[in-house]
C-alpha cells in the first residue's frame, strides 16, 4: 500500500473532514459545550474500547464485557441499596469481575477454546447468572446517596465532565501498561506471533489470564461510570448491540483483527470519529434506523480497509485470526 | 356425679355433631360463590411477557400468582427475554399445551397476529396486556396509548405554549419503533400538536428504550436548543437517561419533562420527588394486575366462544406531579408480592 498511509491516519483525516464540515454546516456544533458533550457521550464507549483493544492486540477478543459491565455495576448498586457500605460493595463487584476474567482466561489459555466462542458463551453465562442470582430486576437505580461515588459519572472537574476524565485516565493507564511495562510488551508479542512468543519464553498462558482480568476490571469501571451518570443501570444492556459499537471503535481506529498491532491512540481516534458522527446525526435529526445503517456501513468499510492495509500473509494464515 | 358427666358427654357430642354438620354442608353459598370457586379450581393460565425482570411484568406476575394461589389455579410464565422470536416460540409451545387462558404482552404489533386466532381456534382465551397486536384477543387490559399521547401533548401544550408565555420549543424522545406505545402514542401527540401550532417540535429522536442512548441524544439536543421549553418521554426506564442529561446541563428548572410508566416507586415517585421528572402519567401496575385478574375471572365464568365477545379494560391514567405526590401514588414490588394486585 501507499507508504505512510495507515488506517489511523485515514480515520483521523475523515474525522477532521467531518468535524470541519459539521462546524460549517451545523449551527451550534462548534460550541465548547457541544464538543464536551460529544466526547462525554462516547466516553463509556471509549473506556470499553480500551478494554477491547487490549484483547484484540493480544490476538483475542472479549464479547463478554457487555455483560460484565452492567451485571457487575447493577450488583454493586443492589448491594449498596440493600445497606452495604460502598467500599465493601465495590470489593464484592471487583471480586466478581476478577472471577469472570479468570474464567475467561482459563477457558482461552488452558482449555484452548477460541476467545470469540469462550467469551460469547461467558457473556451469556454472566448475564443469566446475574439475572437469576445477583439483581432482582433489570433496572437498578442508585439510592439517594450524596457520596462522592455518585459524582463519578455525573460530576465535573474544572468544567470537564467526569466521564471524560475517567476515559482519559483509563486510556493513559492502558497506554503506559502496553508501552512501558513488561506484561504489556508481552501482549504485543503474543498478538504478533503466539508460538514465537512461547518459544522465546513469554509465559503465554498466565499472560492471557492477566489480560482478561484487566479487561473485566475496565468493564467494571465503565459500568460504574454509566450507573452513576444515569442514576441507575439496566442489565438488559447485555442483550443490546453495543458490543458491535465497541468493536467498531477499535477496528475503525486501525487496530488490526490479526493482533499485535495498534495502540490506545487508535481507540481514541476511532472513538472521536464515532462521537462526531453520532453528534452530527443527532443534530441533523436523522432517525435511529438511518443512524444504525450509517454506522454499520462505516464498520464494513473499516474492516475492508483493515484487510487491505493489513493483508493476510503466510504467517497470519498459519496462526489464524481471532 | 354420673348425671353430670353424662350431660357433659352429651353436650360434647352435640357440639361435634353441629361442627360435622357444617362441614358436610360446605361453605356458605350465596348462589354464585360456590360456582365461582369451582370454576377457577384447577384451571391453567399461561403468561408470555416481553421479558421478566422489570417492574411492569414482575408486578403483573405478582398479582396473577397471588390470585391463582388463592383460587387454586396455576399461572405458568415463559420468559422470552426481549426476543420476539423466542416469544413466538413460547406462545406456540403454550398453544400446543392448551391452557385455559393465554396472557400475552407483545413487544411488536405484528408478531402475534397469526397466533391470536390460532390460540382461539384451539379454544384458548387470549388476553393482551398493556401492549397489543393489531389483532384483538378476547380481552385487552392496559393503557390506551392514543389517550396517553394526547394527554402528554395536551399538558405540554398547556405548559410550553403561547398561553403560558413560553416559546413552545419541545423535543420528543421516543423508543423502539415497532411498539404500540410509540406508533399509537405518537399519533395522539401529532393530533394535539396539529391543533396547537404554537408548539414547535425541534427534535424527535428514538433512544431504543436505552437510558444511555437517551442521555446522549438529549444532551446533544439541549446543546442545540439552549432555550428548549419541554421534553416528552416515552417510558421511565429510558427517561432516567433524559433526566440525567437535563440535570447535567443545569436545565432542570427550565425544561419541563413529562414521563410515563407503571408507577413503580423507584422509577416514578422518587424521580418526581427529586425533580428529575416534572410530570408522570402512571398506568398503575397494581391496578392493571387487578384488571388482569378480573379479565381471567370474567372469561372463565362467562365462557364465551373464544373470539366471539372481545372486551377491553383501559387503565385509568394517573397524573403524578410534585403537587399530587402522596404515599399512595406509587408502589413497590415487595409490597405487591406481599399484598397481591
XYZ file of C-alpha atoms in Angstrom:
663
model
C 0.000 0.000 0.000
C 0.959 3.636 -0.215
C 3.758 4.424 2.190
C 2.712 6.317 5.293
C -0.949 5.587 4.702
C -2.170 3.886 7.861
C -5.777 3.333 8.745
C -5.358 5.548 11.779
C -4.379 8.439 9.529
C -7.257 7.775 7.145
C -9.728 7.745 10.025
C -8.180 10.834 11.559
C -8.478 12.603 8.196
C -12.115 11.556 7.848
C -12.787 12.715 11.416
C -11.171 16.087 10.720
C -13.079 16.489 7.445
C -16.397 15.625 9.136
C -15.540 17.944 12.002
C -14.886 20.858 9.638
C -17.987 20.069 7.574
C -20.255 19.867 10.629
C -18.704 23.012 12.097
C -19.584 24.938 8.943
C -22.927 23.340 8.156
C -24.483 22.620 11.560
C -25.145 25.626 13.753
C -24.110 25.042 17.336
C -21.806 22.114 16.558
C -18.610 24.023 17.256
C -19.651 25.362 20.646
C -17.455 24.316 23.564
C -20.479 22.836 25.339
C -21.375 20.661 22.382
C -17.808 19.442 21.926
C -17.549 18.464 25.569
C -20.856 16.628 25.458
C -19.722 14.993 22.208
C -16.749 13.425 23.986
C -18.779 12.722 27.088
C -21.384 10.813 25.073
C -18.771 8.417 23.734
C -16.571 8.181 26.815
C -18.159 4.933 28.061
C -17.778 3.529 24.554
C -14.160 4.687 24.659
C -13.458 3.041 28.019
C -14.868 -0.252 26.743
C -12.889 0.314 23.533
C -9.674 0.416 25.555
C -10.579 -2.961 27.113
C -11.425 -4.446 23.737
C -8.184 -3.079 22.285
C -6.157 -4.910 24.924
C -7.962 -8.119 23.943
C -7.522 -7.637 20.200
C -3.866 -6.574 20.387
C -3.192 -9.897 22.144
C -4.989 -11.651 19.287
C -8.098 -12.271 21.354
C -11.487 -10.650 21.678
C -13.856 -10.226 24.609
C -17.549 -10.344 23.773
C -18.469 -10.772 27.444
C -17.591 -7.226 28.561
C -21.070 -6.041 27.593
C -22.468 -8.479 30.179
C -19.765 -7.992 32.794
C -20.218 -4.210 32.729
C -23.945 -3.909 33.536
C -24.178 -7.024 35.729
C -21.268 -6.077 37.999
C -22.405 -2.452 38.300
C -26.017 -3.477 38.909
C -24.903 -5.905 41.614
C -22.856 -3.158 43.236
C -25.918 -0.886 43.306
C -28.142 -3.692 44.579
C -25.743 -4.343 47.463
C -25.500 -0.627 48.299
C -29.286 -0.218 48.128
C -29.536 -3.205 50.476
C -27.490 -1.330 53.060
C -23.926 -2.425 52.384
C -21.200 0.257 52.612
C -19.983 1.395 49.182
C -16.403 0.245 49.789
C -17.435 -3.299 50.630
C -19.913 -3.462 47.741
C -17.178 -2.277 45.398
C -14.881 -5.014 46.712
C -17.592 -7.600 46.003
C -18.101 -6.309 42.468
C -14.349 -6.261 41.923
C -14.117 -9.842 43.133
C -16.878 -10.805 40.734
C -15.261 -9.231 37.662
C -11.888 -10.738 38.549
C -13.565 -14.144 38.740
C -15.136 -13.562 35.325
C -11.737 -12.558 33.921
C -10.061 -15.625 35.392
C -12.709 -17.951 33.954
C -12.442 -16.269 30.536
C -8.648 -16.501 30.637
C -8.660 -20.129 31.797
C -11.073 -21.172 29.055
C -8.930 -19.458 26.437
C -5.426 -20.185 27.731
C -5.716 -23.623 29.292
C -8.814 -25.230 27.752
C -7.782 -23.605 24.444
C -11.238 -22.542 23.353
C -11.048 -19.742 20.758
C -11.544 -16.397 22.508
C -14.553 -15.468 20.417
C -16.524 -18.558 21.497
C -15.322 -18.648 25.089
C -16.294 -15.028 25.722
C -19.521 -15.266 23.731
C -20.641 -18.132 25.956
C -19.295 -16.458 29.071
C -21.264 -13.298 28.271
C -24.490 -15.304 28.257
C -23.490 -17.089 31.480
C -22.697 -13.804 33.242
C -25.970 -12.214 32.141
C -28.011 -15.269 33.088
C -26.256 -15.720 36.414
C -26.670 -12.050 37.221
C -30.345 -12.070 36.318
C -31.014 -15.217 38.325
C -28.922 -14.624 41.457
C -27.491 -11.123 41.710
C -30.024 -8.470 40.730
C -33.742 -8.967 41.313
C -34.829 -6.754 38.426
C -33.272 -5.475 35.191
C -33.108 -1.809 36.044
C -31.373 -0.971 39.302
C -31.411 2.657 40.419
C -28.893 4.443 42.603
C -30.200 5.297 46.037
C -30.329 8.806 47.392
C -26.680 8.973 48.376
C -24.686 12.176 48.307
C -21.354 10.330 48.452
C -18.537 11.247 46.065
C -19.173 7.872 44.491
C -22.256 9.217 42.700
C -20.260 12.041 41.162
C -18.039 9.653 39.163
C -20.420 9.688 36.230
C -22.198 12.985 36.675
C -19.754 15.387 38.298
C -17.395 17.866 36.715
C -13.782 18.707 37.437
C -12.681 22.151 36.239
C -15.671 22.201 33.927
C -14.787 18.897 32.293
C -17.411 16.152 32.663
C -16.168 13.349 34.933
C -16.753 10.515 32.397
C -14.335 12.256 30.004
C -11.729 12.356 32.769
C -12.258 8.678 33.607
C -11.874 7.824 29.911
C -8.645 9.830 29.786
C -7.298 8.126 32.922
C -8.179 4.618 31.723
C -6.652 5.350 28.313
C -3.481 6.768 29.894
C -3.120 3.807 32.264
C -3.622 1.324 29.430
C -1.157 3.250 27.266
C 1.515 3.108 29.956
C 0.786 -0.557 30.632
C 1.081 -1.560 26.986
C 4.082 0.615 26.146
C 6.255 0.589 29.231
C 5.512 -2.497 31.324
C 6.851 -5.922 30.509
C 3.438 -7.673 30.549
C 2.196 -5.030 28.110
C 5.023 -5.719 25.697
C 4.332 -9.433 26.097
C 0.749 -8.875 24.948
C 2.065 -7.355 21.711
C 4.409 -10.309 21.314
C 1.613 -12.810 21.873
C -0.625 -10.992 19.427
C 2.047 -10.829 16.793
C 3.015 -14.478 16.928
C 1.859 -16.647 19.807
C 4.111 -19.592 19.043
C 7.201 -17.442 18.711
C 6.206 -15.705 21.955
C 6.070 -19.036 23.750
C 9.367 -20.206 22.275
C 11.093 -17.037 23.447
C 9.985 -17.753 26.982
C 6.964 -15.496 27.469
C 4.582 -17.195 29.938
C 1.770 -17.068 27.400
C -0.965 -18.807 29.401
C -0.675 -16.781 32.642
C -0.395 -13.644 30.498
C -3.720 -14.429 28.797
C -5.259 -14.832 32.249
C -3.919 -11.430 33.314
C -5.118 -9.884 30.064
C -8.741 -10.943 30.588
C -8.732 -9.941 34.253
C -7.608 -6.421 33.272
C -10.327 -6.283 30.618
C -13.013 -7.269 33.152
C -11.825 -4.638 35.628
C -12.054 -1.953 32.939
C -15.584 -3.184 32.209
C -16.489 -2.633 35.877
C -15.086 0.919 35.703
C -17.217 1.603 32.620
C -20.230 0.174 34.452
C -19.715 2.427 37.445
C -19.399 5.478 35.198
C -22.590 4.551 33.383
C -24.552 3.748 36.555
C -23.586 6.983 38.269
C -24.153 9.040 35.117
C -27.665 7.691 34.568
C -28.582 7.250 38.248
C -29.031 3.555 37.556
C -28.121 0.782 35.180
C -30.067 -1.757 33.177
C -28.648 -5.272 32.847
C -30.589 -5.614 29.593
C -27.680 -3.754 28.032
C -26.107 -7.213 27.758
C -28.631 -8.001 25.032
C -28.032 -4.801 23.098
C -25.848 -4.344 20.054
C -23.424 -2.111 21.943
C -20.662 -4.740 21.728
C -20.561 -4.075 17.980
C -20.137 -0.375 18.641
C -17.150 -1.205 20.842
C -15.580 -3.418 18.167
C -16.363 -0.669 15.649
C -14.422 1.889 17.659
C -11.404 -0.402 17.914
C -11.294 -1.687 14.346
C -12.170 1.704 12.934
C -9.263 3.259 14.756
C -6.957 0.836 12.985
C -6.216 -1.961 15.445
C -5.927 -4.957 13.115
C -8.014 -8.008 13.965
C -4.926 -10.160 13.317
C -3.432 -8.877 16.571
C -0.104 -7.387 17.581
C -0.772 -4.007 16.013
C -2.060 -0.627 17.067
C -2.408 1.062 20.405
C -4.572 3.196 22.616
C -4.195 6.185 20.276
C -6.157 4.221 17.681
C -9.021 3.731 20.138
C -9.130 7.449 20.881
C -9.200 8.304 17.182
C -11.910 5.723 16.470
C -13.987 6.933 19.419
C -13.710 10.553 18.303
C -14.887 9.730 14.785
C -17.924 7.848 16.132
C -18.603 10.685 18.553
C -18.528 13.304 15.805
C -20.705 11.142 13.589
C -23.337 10.398 16.263
C -23.425 14.002 17.414
C -23.804 15.311 13.876
C -26.509 12.799 13.001
C -28.480 13.698 16.139
C -28.222 17.417 15.347
C -29.462 16.641 11.827
C -32.370 14.791 13.497
C -31.786 11.605 11.461
C -33.889 8.666 12.592
C -32.471 5.875 14.710
C -32.649 3.393 11.817
C -30.726 5.644 9.432
C -28.096 6.252 12.116
C -27.690 2.490 12.589
C -27.323 1.902 8.850
C -24.667 4.608 8.517
C -22.751 3.216 11.485
C -22.829 -0.326 10.058
C -21.649 0.832 6.619
C -18.718 2.575 8.273
C -17.824 -0.604 10.225
C -17.862 -2.576 6.964
C -15.624 -0.002 5.274
C -13.243 -0.110 8.234
C -12.961 -3.895 8.047
C -12.321 -3.664 4.288
C -9.630 -1.068 4.948
C -8.164 -3.308 7.664
C -7.981 -6.220 5.220
C -6.304 -4.088 2.551
C -3.834 -2.419 4.898
C -3.027 -5.494 6.995
C -3.102 -8.189 4.316
C -3.087 -11.803 5.473
C 0.355 -13.235 4.897
C 1.754 -16.680 5.333
C 2.442 -16.071 8.973
C -1.013 -14.860 9.931
C -2.580 -17.562 7.767
C -0.758 -20.191 9.774
C -1.873 -18.936 13.137
C -5.259 -17.787 12.023
C -7.235 -14.729 13.053
C -9.101 -14.474 16.298
C -71.779 -37.318 89.545
C -72.893 -39.788 86.916
C -75.555 -37.411 85.709
C -73.094 -34.522 85.357
C -70.624 -36.452 83.225
C -73.495 -37.784 81.102
C -74.679 -34.279 80.309
C -71.124 -33.183 79.638
C -70.679 -36.021 77.153
C -73.981 -35.255 75.545
C -73.054 -31.593 75.153
C -69.721 -32.543 73.589
C -71.463 -34.880 71.184
C -73.902 -32.152 70.231
C -71.087 -29.687 69.533
C -69.247 -32.300 67.468
C -72.373 -33.103 65.515
C -73.052 -29.461 64.754
C -69.459 -28.941 63.552
C -69.661 -32.059 61.406
C -72.952 -30.793 60.071
C -71.439 -27.505 58.902
C -68.545 -29.319 57.252
C -70.906 -31.551 55.406
C -72.977 -28.606 54.193
C -69.805 -26.827 52.822
C -69.083 -23.106 52.986
C -71.820 -20.576 52.653
C -73.131 -20.287 49.109
C -74.882 -17.101 48.043
C -75.935 -18.690 44.800
C -72.802 -17.611 42.905
C -69.851 -18.067 45.224
C -69.698 -21.871 45.184
C -69.789 -21.986 41.398
C -67.189 -19.186 41.290
C -64.656 -21.164 43.315
C -65.383 -24.376 41.461
C -64.934 -22.707 38.090
C -61.469 -21.408 38.997
C -60.132 -24.565 40.613
C -57.521 -26.447 38.567
C -57.593 -24.036 35.633
C -54.366 -23.213 33.809
C -53.253 -19.734 32.794
C -50.172 -19.125 30.635
C -48.292 -15.819 30.555
C -45.758 -14.702 27.928
C -44.395 -11.253 28.872
C -41.939 -9.436 26.634
C -39.437 -10.111 29.402
C -39.487 -10.824 33.095
C -37.190 -8.884 35.370
C -38.623 -5.396 35.130
C -41.190 -3.596 37.205
C -44.234 -3.997 34.925
C -44.032 -7.721 34.252
C -42.855 -8.598 37.751
C -45.754 -6.563 39.131
C -48.417 -8.198 36.949
C -46.965 -11.618 37.689
C -47.127 -10.950 41.421
C -50.817 -10.050 41.076
C -51.539 -13.076 38.888
C -49.722 -15.542 41.137
C -51.380 -14.237 44.280
C -54.859 -14.708 42.873
C -54.003 -18.083 41.355
C -52.794 -19.304 44.714
C -55.903 -18.062 46.454
C -58.295 -19.627 43.943
C -56.448 -22.867 43.233
C -55.317 -22.432 39.667
C -51.863 -22.111 38.095
C -50.081 -19.365 36.150
C -47.082 -20.533 34.116
C -44.628 -17.985 32.762
C -42.234 -18.345 29.830
C -39.714 -15.548 29.599
C -38.587 -14.680 26.054
C -36.233 -12.014 27.413
C -36.996 -9.209 24.920
C -36.624 -11.541 21.946
C -39.624 -11.547 19.583
C -38.680 -14.896 18.025
C -38.338 -16.601 21.380
C -41.685 -15.080 22.340
C -43.396 -16.536 19.260
C -41.913 -19.940 20.115
C -43.084 -19.661 23.702
C -46.620 -18.800 22.571
C -46.654 -21.716 20.121
C -45.462 -24.023 22.877
C -48.258 -22.874 25.147
C -50.885 -23.239 22.403
C -49.831 -26.891 21.988
C -50.177 -27.234 25.754
C -53.760 -25.901 25.674
C -54.077 -23.759 28.793
C -57.458 -22.169 29.522
C -56.257 -18.584 29.216
C -53.202 -17.201 27.440
C -51.931 -13.791 28.551
C -49.709 -12.018 26.025
C -47.556 -8.918 26.372
C -46.299 -8.368 22.831
C -43.224 -6.256 22.092
C -44.210 -5.970 18.479
C -47.588 -5.034 16.967
C -47.408 -7.631 14.187
C -45.656 -10.688 15.632
C -48.705 -12.309 17.259
C -51.254 -11.529 14.546
C -51.493 -15.163 13.458
C -51.017 -16.646 16.890
C -54.010 -14.941 18.497
C -56.603 -16.518 16.149
C -54.680 -19.820 16.253
C -54.960 -19.964 20.032
C -58.642 -19.021 19.936
C -59.304 -21.776 17.391
C -57.856 -24.220 19.906
C -60.360 -22.987 22.475
C -57.906 -20.838 24.435
C -58.913 -17.356 25.607
C -56.337 -14.676 24.718
C -55.800 -11.663 26.971
C -53.332 -8.971 25.882
C -51.804 -6.754 28.479
C -50.666 -3.146 28.075
C -49.338 -3.667 24.561
C -51.378 -5.313 21.889
C -51.160 -6.782 18.442
C -53.154 -5.346 15.581
C -55.423 -8.390 16.012
C -57.543 -8.172 19.156
C -57.816 -11.071 21.568
C -60.718 -11.826 23.887
C -59.680 -9.091 26.270
C -57.277 -6.162 26.408
C -56.087 -4.903 29.756
C -53.878 -1.864 29.636
C -53.151 1.650 28.585
C -54.973 3.448 25.795
C -51.792 4.650 24.138
C -53.605 7.167 21.998
C -55.047 8.744 25.124
C -51.562 8.677 26.688
C -50.107 10.587 23.720
C -52.981 13.054 23.763
C -52.669 13.748 27.491
C -48.902 14.136 27.401
C -49.159 16.508 24.445
C -52.022 18.490 25.976
C -50.080 19.014 29.188
C -47.045 20.073 27.172
C -49.095 22.493 25.062
C -50.534 23.991 28.231
C -47.110 24.342 29.879
C -44.959 25.444 26.952
C -47.465 27.103 24.632
C -48.213 30.731 23.975
C -50.900 30.831 26.644
C -48.226 30.128 29.271
C -45.972 32.778 27.759
C -43.395 30.210 26.607
C -41.614 29.752 23.292
C -43.227 26.375 22.509
C -39.966 24.551 21.769
C -40.423 20.870 22.564
C -38.396 17.695 21.982
C -39.733 14.128 21.945
C -37.556 11.147 22.903
C -39.309 8.001 21.672
C -38.465 4.294 21.992
C -38.373 1.174 19.832
C -40.326 1.993 16.712
C -42.494 -1.146 16.371
C -44.216 -0.905 19.753
C -47.773 0.380 20.122
C -46.556 2.842 22.747
C -44.588 4.641 20.074
C -46.764 4.130 16.996
C -50.122 4.950 18.600
C -48.772 7.388 21.186
C -47.056 9.491 18.525
C -50.328 9.686 16.632
C -52.025 11.066 19.705
C -49.299 13.682 20.122
C -49.376 14.629 16.428
C -53.127 15.193 16.577
C -52.849 17.501 19.578
C -49.877 19.430 18.209
C -51.678 19.875 14.867
C -54.224 21.915 16.808
C -51.512 23.824 18.672
C -49.344 25.484 16.020
C -47.526 27.478 18.717
C -45.759 24.246 19.754
C -42.678 23.554 17.670
C -41.139 20.058 17.769
C -37.429 20.836 17.443
C -36.274 17.208 17.658
C -37.841 13.771 17.630
C -35.338 11.007 18.299
C -35.533 7.357 19.277
C -33.369 6.093 22.114
C -34.377 2.447 21.651
C -35.593 2.126 25.283
C -31.963 2.541 26.350
C -31.234 5.183 29.027
C -27.616 5.712 27.943
C -28.710 6.454 24.378
C -31.411 8.725 25.767
C -28.811 10.633 27.720
C -26.526 11.076 24.712
C -29.352 12.158 22.415
C -30.816 14.547 24.971
C -27.531 16.204 25.826
C -26.954 16.915 22.128
C -30.485 18.278 21.713
C -30.042 20.548 24.749
C -26.795 21.942 23.376
C -28.568 22.645 20.084
C -31.581 24.219 21.752
C -30.463 26.046 24.867
C -33.909 27.658 25.060
C -35.824 24.348 24.977
C -39.042 24.509 26.983
C -40.082 20.874 27.362
C -39.364 17.223 26.661
C -41.815 14.357 26.339
C -40.508 10.908 27.291
C -41.955 7.525 26.437
C -41.018 5.227 29.359
C -39.493 5.836 32.781
C -36.832 3.148 32.262
C -35.430 5.114 29.356
C -36.338 8.531 30.712
C -33.852 8.435 33.589
C -31.236 8.978 30.887
C -33.111 12.036 29.605
C -33.335 13.406 33.138
C -29.621 12.798 33.741
C -28.783 14.879 30.664
C -31.134 17.705 31.696
C -29.733 17.718 35.222
C -26.197 17.770 33.956
C -26.917 20.669 31.635
C -28.219 22.558 34.672
C -31.605 22.974 32.984
C -33.891 21.190 35.473
C -35.690 24.437 36.260
C -36.094 25.441 32.640
C -37.062 22.203 30.898
C -40.464 20.730 31.727
C -40.106 16.964 31.431
C -43.125 14.669 31.151
C -42.512 10.950 31.614
C -44.763 7.905 31.855
C -44.703 4.332 33.110
C -46.095 1.778 35.511
C -45.738 3.893 38.641
C -43.052 1.913 40.459
C -41.756 3.966 43.381
C -38.068 3.982 42.408
C -38.871 4.838 38.791
C -41.737 7.291 39.262
C -42.252 8.852 42.690
C -38.557 9.098 43.597
C -37.893 10.863 40.301
C -40.791 13.269 40.841
C -39.599 13.964 44.386
C -36.015 14.717 43.375
C -37.067 16.876 40.442
C -35.893 14.603 37.614
C -39.431 14.379 36.238
C -41.906 17.272 36.370
C -44.953 15.218 35.486
C -45.571 11.487 35.222
C -48.530 9.640 33.720
C -48.823 6.359 35.601
C -50.769 3.374 34.339
C -50.556 1.924 37.814
C -49.381 -1.679 37.610
C -51.223 -2.960 40.735
C -54.462 -1.685 39.185
C -53.601 -3.392 35.928
C -52.824 -6.604 37.805
C -56.274 -6.442 39.346
C -57.863 -5.828 35.944
C -55.865 -8.707 34.526
C -57.208 -10.994 37.241
C -60.703 -9.680 36.566
C -60.386 -10.441 32.850
C -59.325 -14.017 33.624
C -62.244 -14.461 36.029
C -64.802 -12.971 33.646
C -63.709 -15.208 30.772
C -63.654 -18.370 32.882
C -67.107 -17.697 34.325
C -68.990 -16.427 31.300
C -67.336 -18.958 28.940
C -67.972 -17.192 25.622
C -66.690 -18.914 22.480
C -63.081 -17.690 22.133
C -63.004 -14.692 19.793
C -66.746 -14.054 19.984
C -67.034 -11.394 22.699
C -63.948 -9.249 22.887
C -63.787 -6.577 25.604
C -61.292 -4.014 26.853
C -60.377 -2.690 30.279
C -58.447 0.501 29.581
C -56.359 1.628 32.542
C -57.317 4.971 34.056
C -54.203 7.161 33.835
C -52.942 8.822 36.982
C -51.047 12.108 36.720
C -48.325 12.415 39.332
C -46.635 15.767 39.944
C -44.893 17.242 42.958
C -48.259 18.739 43.989
C -50.200 15.479 43.809
C -47.430 13.221 45.118
C -48.572 11.176 48.108
C -47.601 7.998 49.934
C -50.064 6.017 47.835
C -49.055 7.449 44.441
C -46.606 4.626 43.741
C -45.968 1.002 44.602
C -43.053 -1.316 45.308
C -42.623 -4.867 44.129
C -42.135 -6.213 47.659
C -45.415 -4.718 48.726
C -47.173 -6.065 45.627
C -45.769 -9.566 46.132
C -47.000 -9.485 49.701
C -50.441 -7.990 49.199
C -51.408 -9.136 45.726
C -52.824 -6.982 42.921
